[in-house]
Coordinates of C-alpha atoms in Angstrom, one line a residue:
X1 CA 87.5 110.4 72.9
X2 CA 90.7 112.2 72.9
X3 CA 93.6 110.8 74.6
X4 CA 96.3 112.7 73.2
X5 CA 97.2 115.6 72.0
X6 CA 100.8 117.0 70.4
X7 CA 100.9 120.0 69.2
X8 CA 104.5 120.5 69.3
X9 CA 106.6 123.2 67.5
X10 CA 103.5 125.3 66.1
X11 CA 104.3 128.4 68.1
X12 CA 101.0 129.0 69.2
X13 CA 101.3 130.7 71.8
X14 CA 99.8 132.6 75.5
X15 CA 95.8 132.1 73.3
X16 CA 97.0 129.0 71.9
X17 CA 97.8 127.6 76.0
X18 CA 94.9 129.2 77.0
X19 CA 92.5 127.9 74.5
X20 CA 93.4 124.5 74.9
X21 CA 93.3 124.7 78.9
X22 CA 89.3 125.9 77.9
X23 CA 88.3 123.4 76.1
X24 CA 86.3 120.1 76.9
X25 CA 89.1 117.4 76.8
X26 CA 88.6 115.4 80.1
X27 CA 90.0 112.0 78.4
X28 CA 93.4 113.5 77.8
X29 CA 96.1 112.0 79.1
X30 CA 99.2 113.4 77.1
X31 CA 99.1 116.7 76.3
X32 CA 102.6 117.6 74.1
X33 CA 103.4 121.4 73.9
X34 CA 106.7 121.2 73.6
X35 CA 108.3 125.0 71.7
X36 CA 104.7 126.4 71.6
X37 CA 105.6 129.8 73.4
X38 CA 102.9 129.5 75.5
X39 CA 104.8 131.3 78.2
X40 CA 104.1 132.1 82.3
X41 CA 99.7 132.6 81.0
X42 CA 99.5 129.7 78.9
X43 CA 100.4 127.7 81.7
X44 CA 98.7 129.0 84.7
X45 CA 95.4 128.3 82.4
X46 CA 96.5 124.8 82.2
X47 CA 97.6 124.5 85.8
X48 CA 94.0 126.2 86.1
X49 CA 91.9 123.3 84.1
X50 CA 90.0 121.2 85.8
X51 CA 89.1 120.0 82.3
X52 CA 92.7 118.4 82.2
X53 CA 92.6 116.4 85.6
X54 CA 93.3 113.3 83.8
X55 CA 96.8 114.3 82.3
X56 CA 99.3 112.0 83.0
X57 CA 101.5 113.4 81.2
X58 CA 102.8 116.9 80.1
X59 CA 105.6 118.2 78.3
X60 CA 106.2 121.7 78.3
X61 CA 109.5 121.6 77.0
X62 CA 110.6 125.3 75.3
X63 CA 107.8 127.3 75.9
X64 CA 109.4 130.6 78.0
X65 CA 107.9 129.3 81.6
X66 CA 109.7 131.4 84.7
X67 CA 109.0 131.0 87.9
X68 CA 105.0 132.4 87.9
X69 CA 104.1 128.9 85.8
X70 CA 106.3 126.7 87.5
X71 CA 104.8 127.5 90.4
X72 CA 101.0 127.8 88.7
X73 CA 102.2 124.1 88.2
X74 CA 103.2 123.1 91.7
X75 CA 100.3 124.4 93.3
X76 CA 97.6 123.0 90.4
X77 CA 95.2 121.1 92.4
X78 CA 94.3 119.6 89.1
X79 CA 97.8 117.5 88.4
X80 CA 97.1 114.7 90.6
X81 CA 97.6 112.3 87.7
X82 CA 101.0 113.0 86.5
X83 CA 103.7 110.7 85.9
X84 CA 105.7 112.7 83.9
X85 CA 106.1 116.4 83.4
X86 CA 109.0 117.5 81.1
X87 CA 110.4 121.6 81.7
X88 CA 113.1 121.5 79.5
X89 CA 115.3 124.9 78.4
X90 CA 112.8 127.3 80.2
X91 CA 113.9 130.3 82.4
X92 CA 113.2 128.8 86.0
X93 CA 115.0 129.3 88.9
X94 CA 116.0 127.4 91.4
X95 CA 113.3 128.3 94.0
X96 CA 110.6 127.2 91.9
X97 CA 112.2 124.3 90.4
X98 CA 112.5 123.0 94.1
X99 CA 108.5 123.6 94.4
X100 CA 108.0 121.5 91.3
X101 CA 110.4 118.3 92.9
X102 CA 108.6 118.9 96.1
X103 CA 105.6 118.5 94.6
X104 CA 106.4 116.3 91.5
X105 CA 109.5 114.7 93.0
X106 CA 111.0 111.9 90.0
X107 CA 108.1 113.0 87.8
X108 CA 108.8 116.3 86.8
X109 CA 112.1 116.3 84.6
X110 CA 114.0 119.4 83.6
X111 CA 115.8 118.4 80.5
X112 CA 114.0 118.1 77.1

């Protein structure tokens, strides 16, 4: 079974998020997206997965999230698991980024 998954730097985008938070990966626990583009859609499917409730980790680094999928991401009921979730050079403001540390607190990290 697959545990993880990078992707990283393939640029493939919103379908590319969005097909991944579809698909039947329960084991995961890394999931590496890092400069995929996936933007605010890509992640609110992957906040949306209940497919990838076993993610301990996800790094989202570069991928033109605002404040809609940061805050898909704080509200995910689905993100129990994480111990680390990297949001590196992505447009969000200050609002949501203090949704993510209430949520997240130590875990969610805003640099790459």
């Amino acid at each position: 079974c697959l545990r993880r998954l990078s992707v990283r730097h393939n640029y493939i985008g919103t379908l590319g998020g969005q097909a991944i938070a579809a698909a039947p990966l329960t084991s995961l626990r890394l999931l590496d997206l890092r400069d995929n583009a996936i933007g605010d859609a890509g992640v609110v499917a992957i906040a949306s997965s209940a497919t990838l409730a076993n993610l301990t980790t996800l790094l989202l680094a570069e991928n033109q999230i605002s404040d809609a999928g940061a805050l898909a991401l704080a509200k995910s009921p689905y993100l129990e698991r994480i111990v680390e979730i990297r949001l590196g050079n992505n447009p969000i403001g200050s609002a949501a980024r203090h949704a993510l540390q209430s949520r997240f607190g130590h875990r969610v990290i805003f640099d790459s």
